[in-house]
mmCIF file of C-alpha atoms and ligand atoms in Angstrom:
data_model
loop_
_atom_site.group_PDB
_atom_site.id
_atom_site.type_symbol
_atom_site.label_atom_id
_atom_site.label_comp_id
_atom_site.label_asym_id
_atom_site.label_seq_id
_atom_site.Cartn_x
_atom_site.Cartn_y
_atom_site.Cartn_z
ATOM 1 C CA MET A 27 -0.104 0.041 -0.087
ATOM 2 C CA LYS A 28 1.493 3.480 -0.901
ATOM 3 C CA TYR A 29 0.657 5.956 1.724
ATOM 4 C CA TYR A 30 2.005 8.931 -0.186
ATOM 5 C CA ASN A 31 3.197 10.079 -3.559
ATOM 6 C CA SER A 32 5.546 12.756 -4.719
ATOM 7 C CA SER A 33 2.769 15.838 -4.005
ATOM 8 C CA THR A 34 1.517 14.619 -0.751
ATOM 9 C CA LEU A 35 1.725 17.123 2.166
ATOM 10 C CA ILE A 36 2.255 16.355 5.779
ATOM 11 C CA TYR A 37 1.956 18.915 8.698
ATOM 12 C CA LEU A 38 5.092 18.988 10.642
ATOM 13 C CA ASN A 39 5.924 21.291 13.655
ATOM 14 C CA GLY A 40 3.790 24.032 12.185
ATOM 15 C CA LYS A 41 4.378 23.849 8.559
ATOM 16 C CA PHE A 42 3.220 21.770 5.629
ATOM 17 C CA VAL A 43 5.977 19.911 3.775
ATOM 18 C CA LYS A 44 6.293 17.152 1.266
ATOM 19 C CA ALA A 45 6.024 13.764 2.744
ATOM 20 C CA ALA A 46 8.723 12.556 0.476
ATOM 21 C CA GLU A 47 11.182 15.311 1.459
ATOM 22 C CA ALA A 48 10.370 15.270 5.299
ATOM 23 C CA LYS A 49 13.318 13.859 7.411
ATOM 24 C CA THR A 50 13.668 12.583 11.030
ATOM 25 C CA ASP A 51 16.244 12.069 13.414
ATOM 26 C CA LEU A 52 17.794 8.676 13.825
ATOM 27 C CA TYR A 53 18.697 9.039 17.464
ATOM 28 C CA GLY A 54 15.378 9.441 19.044
ATOM 29 C CA GLN A 55 13.636 7.471 21.673
ATOM 30 C CA SER A 56 10.568 6.839 19.576
ATOM 31 C CA LEU A 57 12.466 4.795 16.898
ATOM 32 C CA HIS A 58 14.584 2.905 19.494
ATOM 33 C CA TYR A 59 12.295 2.608 22.471
ATOM 34 C CA GLY A 60 8.992 2.937 20.890
ATOM 35 C CA LEU A 61 8.331 6.296 23.130
ATOM 36 C CA ALA A 62 5.751 8.103 21.003
ATOM 37 C CA ALA A 63 2.069 8.923 21.272
ATOM 38 C CA PHE A 64 -0.379 8.848 18.262
ATOM 39 C CA GLU A 65 -3.934 8.858 17.443
ATOM 40 C CA GLY A 66 -5.963 7.341 14.524
ATOM 41 C CA ILE A 67 -8.879 9.505 13.175
ATOM 42 C CA ARG A 68 -11.333 9.417 10.478
ATOM 43 C CA ALA A 69 -12.637 12.253 8.035
ATOM 44 C CA TYR A 70 -16.020 11.375 6.146
ATOM 45 C CA LYS A 71 -17.690 13.161 3.268
ATOM 46 C CA THR A 72 -20.719 13.881 4.771
ATOM 47 C CA HIS A 73 -23.479 15.502 2.543
ATOM 48 C CA ASN A 74 -22.577 18.644 4.587
ATOM 49 C CA ALA A 75 -19.054 18.821 3.808
ATOM 50 C CA THR A 76 -15.944 16.620 4.934
ATOM 51 C CA ARG A 77 -16.124 16.232 8.637
ATOM 52 C CA VAL A 78 -13.614 14.712 11.099
ATOM 53 C CA PHE A 79 -15.435 12.295 13.609
ATOM 54 C CA LYS A 80 -14.788 13.263 17.144
ATOM 55 C CA ILE A 81 -11.735 15.209 16.304
ATOM 56 C CA LYS A 82 -11.657 16.979 19.511
ATOM 57 C CA GLU A 83 -11.735 13.532 21.455
ATOM 58 C CA HIS A 84 -8.738 12.343 19.655
ATOM 59 C CA TYR A 85 -6.752 15.211 20.152
ATOM 60 C CA LYS A 86 -7.518 15.311 23.629
ATOM 61 C CA ARG A 87 -6.681 11.690 24.071
ATOM 62 C CA LEU A 88 -3.332 12.449 22.376
ATOM 63 C CA GLN A 89 -2.681 15.301 24.877
ATOM 64 C CA ARG A 90 -3.484 12.949 27.769
ATOM 65 C CA SER A 91 -1.213 10.161 26.216
ATOM 66 C CA CYS A 92 1.454 12.659 26.193
ATOM 67 C CA GLU A 93 0.931 13.797 29.843
ATOM 68 C CA LEU A 94 0.903 10.123 31.175
ATOM 69 C CA LEU A 95 4.287 9.615 29.004
ATOM 70 C CA ASN A 96 5.759 12.563 30.758
ATOM 71 C CA ILE A 97 6.518 14.302 27.587
ATOM 72 C CA PRO A 98 5.393 17.896 26.773
ATOM 73 C CA PHE A 99 2.398 18.853 24.480
ATOM 74 C CA PRO A 100 2.876 22.439 23.699
ATOM 75 C CA TRP A 101 0.241 22.822 21.072
ATOM 76 C CA ASP A 102 -3.290 24.228 21.271
ATOM 77 C CA ILE A 103 -5.898 21.529 20.399
ATOM 78 C CA ASN A 104 -7.929 24.023 18.524
ATOM 79 C CA GLU A 105 -5.137 24.878 16.384
ATOM 80 C CA LEU A 106 -4.481 21.239 15.725
ATOM 81 C CA ILE A 107 -7.875 20.755 14.518
ATOM 82 C CA LYS A 108 -7.584 23.655 12.043
ATOM 83 C CA GLN A 109 -4.525 22.296 10.813
ATOM 84 C CA THR A 110 -5.883 18.845 10.207
ATOM 85 C CA TYR A 111 -8.741 20.272 7.940
ATOM 86 C CA ARG A 112 -6.316 22.354 6.213
ATOM 87 C CA LEU A 113 -4.277 19.384 5.725
ATOM 88 C CA LEU A 114 -7.018 17.307 4.230
ATOM 89 C CA GLU A 115 -7.783 20.211 1.648
ATOM 90 C CA LEU A 116 -4.497 20.747 0.769
ATOM 91 C CA ASN A 117 -4.178 16.850 -0.297
ATOM 92 C CA ASN A 118 -7.715 17.016 -1.746
ATOM 93 C CA LEU A 119 -8.586 14.302 0.589
ATOM 94 C CA LYS A 120 -12.680 13.869 1.520
ATOM 95 C CA ASP A 121 -12.943 10.352 2.971
ATOM 96 C CA ALA A 122 -9.456 9.854 4.826
ATOM 97 C CA TYR A 123 -7.444 8.248 7.737
ATOM 98 C CA ILE A 124 -5.702 10.609 9.844
ATOM 99 C CA ARG A 125 -2.411 9.930 11.905
ATOM 100 C CA PRO A 126 -1.003 12.370 14.334
ATOM 101 C CA LEU A 127 2.315 11.351 15.972
ATOM 102 C CA VAL A 128 4.176 13.103 18.636
ATOM 103 C CA TYR A 129 7.615 11.704 18.597
ATOM 104 C CA SER A 130 11.055 12.696 20.487
ATOM 105 C CA GLU A 131 13.664 14.849 19.399
ATOM 106 C CA PRO A 132 17.479 12.988 19.510
ATOM 107 C CA ASN A 133 17.924 11.475 22.933
ATOM 108 C CA MET A 134 19.120 8.034 23.727
ATOM 109 C CA SER A 135 18.491 8.307 27.572
ATOM 110 C CA LEU A 136 15.861 6.321 29.341
ATOM 111 C CA VAL A 137 14.341 9.658 30.620
ATOM 112 C CA ALA A 138 11.365 11.182 29.173
ATOM 113 C CA PRO A 139 12.484 13.702 26.535
ATOM 114 C CA GLN A 140 11.966 17.570 26.712
ATOM 115 C CA ALA A 141 11.702 17.964 23.020
ATOM 116 C CA VAL A 142 9.381 16.554 21.101
ATOM 117 C CA SER A 143 7.969 17.013 17.395
ATOM 118 C CA ILE A 144 4.290 16.460 16.179
ATOM 119 C CA MET A 145 3.432 15.235 12.456
ATOM 120 C CA ILE A 146 0.232 14.671 10.653
ATOM 121 C CA CYS A 147 -0.288 12.598 7.923
ATOM 122 C CA ALA A 148 -3.454 11.431 6.083
ATOM 123 C CA TRP A 149 -4.427 8.870 3.410
ATOM 124 C CA GLU A 150 -7.370 7.106 1.923
ATOM 125 C CA TRP A 151 -8.082 3.876 3.779
ATOM 126 C CA ALA A 152 -10.899 1.667 3.435
ATOM 127 C CA SER A 153 -12.170 -0.029 6.597
ATOM 128 C CA TYR A 154 -9.241 -1.587 8.053
ATOM 129 C CA LEU A 155 -10.441 -5.128 8.645
ATOM 130 C CA GLY A 156 -12.659 -5.287 5.550
ATOM 131 C CA ASP A 157 -16.435 -5.675 5.636
ATOM 132 C CA LYS A 158 -16.965 -9.340 5.994
ATOM 133 C CA GLN A 159 -17.352 -11.220 9.246
ATOM 134 C CA LEU A 160 -14.135 -11.986 10.717
ATOM 135 C CA LYS A 161 -12.793 -15.619 11.688
ATOM 136 C CA VAL A 162 -11.015 -14.507 14.970
ATOM 137 C CA CYS A 163 -8.843 -16.501 17.446
ATOM 138 C CA VAL A 164 -8.030 -15.944 21.050
ATOM 139 C CA SER A 165 -4.450 -14.855 21.083
ATOM 140 C CA PRO A 166 -1.651 -16.615 22.939
ATOM 141 C CA PHE A 167 -0.638 -13.013 23.730
ATOM 142 C CA GLN A 168 -1.862 -11.085 26.528
ATOM 143 C CA ARG A 169 -2.502 -7.343 26.558
ATOM 144 C CA PRO A 170 0.071 -5.204 28.469
ATOM 145 C CA ASN A 171 -0.592 -5.174 32.155
ATOM 146 C CA PRO A 172 -1.853 -2.052 33.457
ATOM 147 C CA LYS A 173 0.962 -2.091 36.290
ATOM 148 C CA SER A 174 3.412 -2.125 33.658
ATOM 149 C CA THR A 175 2.436 0.906 31.361
ATOM 150 C CA PHE A 176 -0.736 3.156 30.936
ATOM 151 C CA VAL A 177 -3.018 1.056 28.852
ATOM 152 C CA GLU A 178 -5.047 4.138 28.503
ATOM 153 C CA ALA A 179 -2.470 5.992 26.524
ATOM 154 C CA LYS A 180 -1.953 5.205 22.851
ATOM 155 C CA ILE A 181 1.604 4.760 23.040
ATOM 156 C CA SER A 182 3.606 3.402 20.126
ATOM 157 C CA GLY A 183 5.313 0.804 21.821
ATOM 158 C CA HIS A 184 2.243 -0.841 22.832
ATOM 159 C CA TYR A 185 1.764 -1.571 19.188
ATOM 160 C CA VAL A 186 4.657 -4.378 19.344
ATOM 161 C CA ASN A 187 2.148 -6.658 21.187
ATOM 162 C CA SER A 188 -0.477 -5.571 18.808
ATOM 163 C CA ILE A 189 1.656 -6.793 15.812
ATOM 164 C CA LEU A 190 2.818 -10.077 17.465
ATOM 165 C CA ALA A 191 -0.920 -10.763 17.934
ATOM 166 C CA SER A 192 -2.105 -10.079 14.691
ATOM 167 C CA THR A 193 0.797 -11.579 13.020
ATOM 168 C CA ASP A 194 0.250 -14.937 14.751
ATOM 169 C CA ALA A 195 -3.471 -14.869 14.096
ATOM 170 C CA LYS A 196 -2.788 -14.617 10.527
ATOM 171 C CA GLN A 197 0.067 -17.254 10.389
ATOM 172 C CA LYS A 198 -2.509 -19.658 11.783
ATOM 173 C CA GLY A 199 -5.178 -18.768 9.222
ATOM 174 C CA PHE A 200 -7.342 -16.399 11.036
ATOM 175 C CA ASP A 201 -8.395 -12.912 10.097
ATOM 176 C CA GLU A 202 -7.790 -11.136 13.674
ATOM 177 C CA ALA A 203 -6.698 -11.778 16.845
ATOM 178 C CA LEU A 204 -8.488 -11.301 20.177
ATOM 179 C CA LEU A 205 -6.221 -10.782 23.230
ATOM 180 C CA LEU A 206 -7.006 -11.445 27.008
ATOM 181 C CA ASP A 207 -5.974 -9.379 29.891
ATOM 182 C CA MET A 208 -3.736 -10.422 32.568
ATOM 183 C CA ASP A 209 -6.811 -12.021 34.539
ATOM 184 C CA GLU A 210 -7.425 -13.869 31.344
ATOM 185 C CA ASN A 211 -10.615 -12.143 30.833
ATOM 186 C CA VAL A 212 -11.365 -10.837 27.264
ATOM 187 C CA ALA A 213 -9.638 -7.348 26.619
ATOM 188 C CA GLU A 214 -9.414 -6.310 23.155
ATOM 189 C CA ALA A 215 -8.077 -6.830 19.474
ATOM 190 C CA PRO A 216 -4.907 -5.539 18.397
ATOM 191 C CA GLY A 217 -6.794 -2.084 17.095
ATOM 192 C CA ALA A 218 -10.318 -2.508 18.023
ATOM 193 C CA ASN A 219 -12.664 -3.196 21.020
ATOM 194 C CA ILE A 220 -15.047 -5.719 21.372
ATOM 195 C CA PHE A 221 -18.778 -6.313 22.089
ATOM 196 C CA ILE A 222 -20.685 -9.325 22.556
ATOM 197 C CA GLU A 223 -24.285 -9.922 22.351
ATOM 198 C CA LYS A 224 -26.349 -12.071 24.754
ATOM 199 C CA ASN A 225 -30.160 -12.397 25.025
ATOM 200 C CA GLY A 226 -30.704 -9.038 23.237
ATOM 201 C CA LYS A 227 -28.110 -7.187 25.444
ATOM 202 C CA LEU A 228 -24.634 -5.954 24.632
ATOM 203 C CA TYR A 229 -21.780 -6.517 26.775
ATOM 204 C CA THR A 230 -18.097 -5.042 26.627
ATOM 205 C CA PRO A 231 -14.910 -5.312 28.768
ATOM 206 C CA SER A 232 -15.120 -2.559 31.619
ATOM 207 C CA LEU A 233 -12.324 0.079 31.266
ATOM 208 C CA GLY A 234 -9.005 -0.645 33.304
ATOM 209 C CA ASN A 235 -7.222 -3.323 31.307
ATOM 210 C CA ILE A 236 -8.064 -1.824 27.503
ATOM 211 C CA LEU A 237 -7.823 1.416 25.610
ATOM 212 C CA ALA A 238 -10.651 3.636 26.144
ATOM 213 C CA GLY A 239 -12.083 3.475 22.680
ATOM 214 C CA ILE A 240 -13.717 6.497 21.004
ATOM 215 C CA THR A 241 -15.753 4.232 19.063
ATOM 216 C CA ARG A 242 -16.559 2.028 21.980
ATOM 217 C CA ALA A 243 -17.757 5.154 23.765
ATOM 218 C CA THR A 244 -19.791 6.033 20.677
ATOM 219 C CA VAL A 245 -21.421 2.451 20.481
ATOM 220 C CA ILE A 246 -22.495 3.138 24.267
ATOM 221 C CA GLU A 247 -24.087 6.370 23.394
ATOM 222 C CA LEU A 248 -25.823 4.717 20.470
ATOM 223 C CA CYS A 249 -27.082 1.878 22.471
ATOM 224 C CA HIS A 250 -28.780 4.549 25.003
ATOM 225 C CA VAL A 251 -30.427 6.423 22.056
ATOM 226 C CA LEU A 252 -31.636 3.087 20.558
ATOM 227 C CA ASP A 253 -32.767 1.883 24.030
ATOM 228 C CA ILE A 254 -30.278 -0.983 23.827
ATOM 229 C CA GLU A 255 -28.880 -2.280 27.298
ATOM 230 C CA VAL A 256 -25.472 -2.231 27.277
ATOM 231 C CA ILE A 257 -23.349 -3.507 30.392
ATOM 232 C CA GLU A 258 -19.475 -3.099 30.947
ATOM 233 C CA LYS A 259 -18.137 -5.740 33.158
ATOM 234 C CA PRO A 260 -15.185 -8.222 32.809
ATOM 235 C CA ILE A 261 -15.936 -11.005 30.161
ATOM 236 C CA SER A 262 -14.681 -14.525 30.656
ATOM 237 C CA VAL A 263 -13.693 -16.643 27.418
ATOM 238 C CA ALA A 264 -16.613 -19.011 28.441
ATOM 239 C CA GLU A 265 -18.987 -15.908 28.337
ATOM 240 C CA LEU A 266 -17.522 -15.010 24.816
ATOM 241 C CA LYS A 267 -17.715 -18.436 23.209
ATOM 242 C CA SER A 268 -21.340 -18.740 24.611
ATOM 243 C CA ALA A 269 -22.687 -15.585 23.465
ATOM 244 C CA ASP A 270 -25.079 -15.002 20.449
ATOM 245 C CA GLY A 271 -22.849 -12.844 18.442
ATOM 246 C CA ALA A 272 -19.784 -10.196 18.654
ATOM 247 C CA PHE A 273 -18.320 -7.440 16.909
ATOM 248 C CA PHE A 274 -15.199 -5.305 16.842
ATOM 249 C CA CYS A 275 -15.115 -1.297 16.903
ATOM 250 C CA GLY A 276 -12.562 1.289 16.177
ATOM 251 C CA THR A 277 -11.976 4.118 14.089
ATOM 252 C CA ALA A 278 -9.985 2.346 11.600
ATOM 253 C CA ALA A 279 -11.901 -0.975 11.449
ATOM 254 C CA GLU A 280 -15.549 1.026 12.184
ATOM 255 C CA ILE A 281 -17.907 -1.880 13.027
ATOM 256 C CA VAL A 282 -17.439 -5.216 11.800
ATOM 257 C CA GLY A 283 -18.987 -8.523 12.926
ATOM 258 C CA ILE A 284 -17.215 -11.710 14.160
ATOM 259 C CA HIS A 285 -18.142 -15.121 12.650
ATOM 260 C CA THR A 286 -16.224 -17.583 14.729
ATOM 261 C CA ILE A 287 -13.921 -17.358 17.610
ATOM 262 C CA ASP A 288 -11.379 -20.225 17.497
ATOM 263 C CA ASP A 289 -13.663 -23.354 16.739
ATOM 264 C CA VAL A 290 -17.036 -21.739 18.048
ATOM 265 C CA VAL A 291 -19.442 -20.468 15.142
ATOM 266 C CA TYR A 292 -21.837 -17.737 16.203
ATOM 267 C CA ARG A 293 -25.130 -19.094 14.981
ATOM 268 C CA GLN A 294 -27.091 -15.867 15.139
ATOM 269 C CA ARG A 295 -27.239 -14.231 11.456
ATOM 270 C CA TRP A 296 -25.124 -10.960 11.291
ATOM 271 C CA SER A 297 -28.105 -9.283 9.871
ATOM 272 C CA ASP A 298 -30.485 -10.096 12.687
ATOM 273 C CA SER A 299 -27.802 -9.009 15.277
ATOM 274 C CA ILE A 300 -27.491 -5.827 17.413
ATOM 275 C CA GLY A 301 -24.033 -5.524 16.041
ATOM 276 C CA ALA A 302 -25.424 -5.016 12.506
ATOM 277 C CA THR A 303 -28.002 -2.204 13.877
ATOM 278 C CA MET A 304 -24.861 -0.395 15.343
ATOM 279 C CA GLN A 305 -22.987 -0.778 12.117
ATOM 280 C CA ARG A 306 -25.665 0.984 10.379
ATOM 281 C CA ALA A 307 -26.549 3.635 13.261
ATOM 282 C CA TYR A 308 -22.589 4.394 13.330
ATOM 283 C CA LYS A 309 -22.389 4.727 9.308
ATOM 284 C CA ASN A 310 -25.245 7.282 9.666
ATOM 285 C CA LEU A 311 -23.823 9.238 12.449
ATOM 286 C CA VAL A 312 -20.536 9.448 11.043
ATOM 287 C CA LEU A 313 -22.200 10.572 7.840
ATOM 288 C CA GLU A 314 -24.123 13.137 9.801
ATOM 289 C CA LYS A 315 -27.555 11.343 8.573
ATOM 290 C CA VAL A 316 -29.000 13.244 11.589
ATOM 291 C CA ASN A 317 -32.370 11.138 12.105
ATOM 292 C CA TYR A 318 -30.200 7.884 12.318
ATOM 293 C CA GLU A 319 -32.243 6.548 15.052
ATOM 294 C CA VAL A 320 -35.344 6.957 12.485
ATOM 295 C CA ILE A 321 -33.325 5.718 9.306
ATOM 296 C CA ILE A 322 -32.078 2.246 10.590
HETATM 297 N N1 PMP B 13 -7.884 -0.890 21.289
HETATM 298 C C1 PMP B 13 -6.746 -0.608 20.714
HETATM 299 C C2 PMP B 13 -5.487 -1.306 21.067
HETATM 300 C C3 PMP B 13 -6.562 0.194 19.495
HETATM 301 O O1 PMP B 13 -5.455 0.299 18.968
HETATM 302 C C4 PMP B 13 -7.731 1.040 18.835
HETATM 303 C C5 PMP B 13 -7.575 2.081 17.957
HETATM 304 N N2 PMP B 13 -7.355 3.229 18.225
HETATM 305 C C6 PMP B 13 -9.080 0.887 19.569
HETATM 306 C C7 PMP B 13 -8.903 -0.132 20.706
HETATM 307 C C8 PMP B 13 -10.335 1.373 19.372
HETATM 308 O O2 PMP B 13 -10.005 2.675 19.501
HETATM 309 P P1 PMP B 13 -10.618 4.108 18.799
HETATM 310 O O3 PMP B 13 -12.375 3.827 18.873
HETATM 311 O O4 PMP B 13 -10.710 5.180 19.598
HETATM 312 O O5 PMP B 13 -10.237 3.991 17.478
#
């Protein structure tokens, strides 16, 4: 996949520069130790205009991730929002995935850096996990222990764990992995949260051992609007496997159904599931079809 061409612009520390000509220092903690914070945001071409979904929430999470990493965040969020829209305009992008990254200036020590850079890039990206229901396996890799890092922060280094789990799942012939937490309860996918459906209700792992996904929060909001009961609680593997259905949700993946977990097939038809209702409601919401509760 090509993320940029010779005319693509990125935002780098206050300026727009060509992606092909932008440089980074090789002596930074981000490259060597994974100390960086990032976001994944989506812009949608709505009937109004191109709109970046929950952009403020994403930049606030980026700021919070930096705070937890003890690295500076000397930028104004409203200014970053303005520059993100400008980036889309300059690259003529309407539907796009946007990736801000805060990374360290040269520093080979193991102490948080005083100087950081920010870059924002964007490209067209279809739903990350596709639109077919997924064959998922329970990963042999656990999510990072919250006592060894800040799991609520979106830190680059955490994604080594994600890459290990996804690669392992693909090598075994699955589409994606599902990771457990240190208590062997269901946690999340390498880049998405999970909901399961049982007897007309949705369940999702409580916060604490997972990334607090902005899509997860949106699904919970949609449940309230649509009068669907949603419960946040620890979920065991036995509960996962005896559910009626399940789906992943995330900015890149949007909402995607799960067909099988290991050898267990969810018998409920996707089209009859709450997951399918959520998928339609989410699409309507991001596309600003205002009466989404009526439309679905
Ligand atoms: N969990 C992990 C590990 C992720 O990387 C992501 C993607 N950011 C999510 C959950 C979903 O988060 P969001 O809905 O904010 O994209």
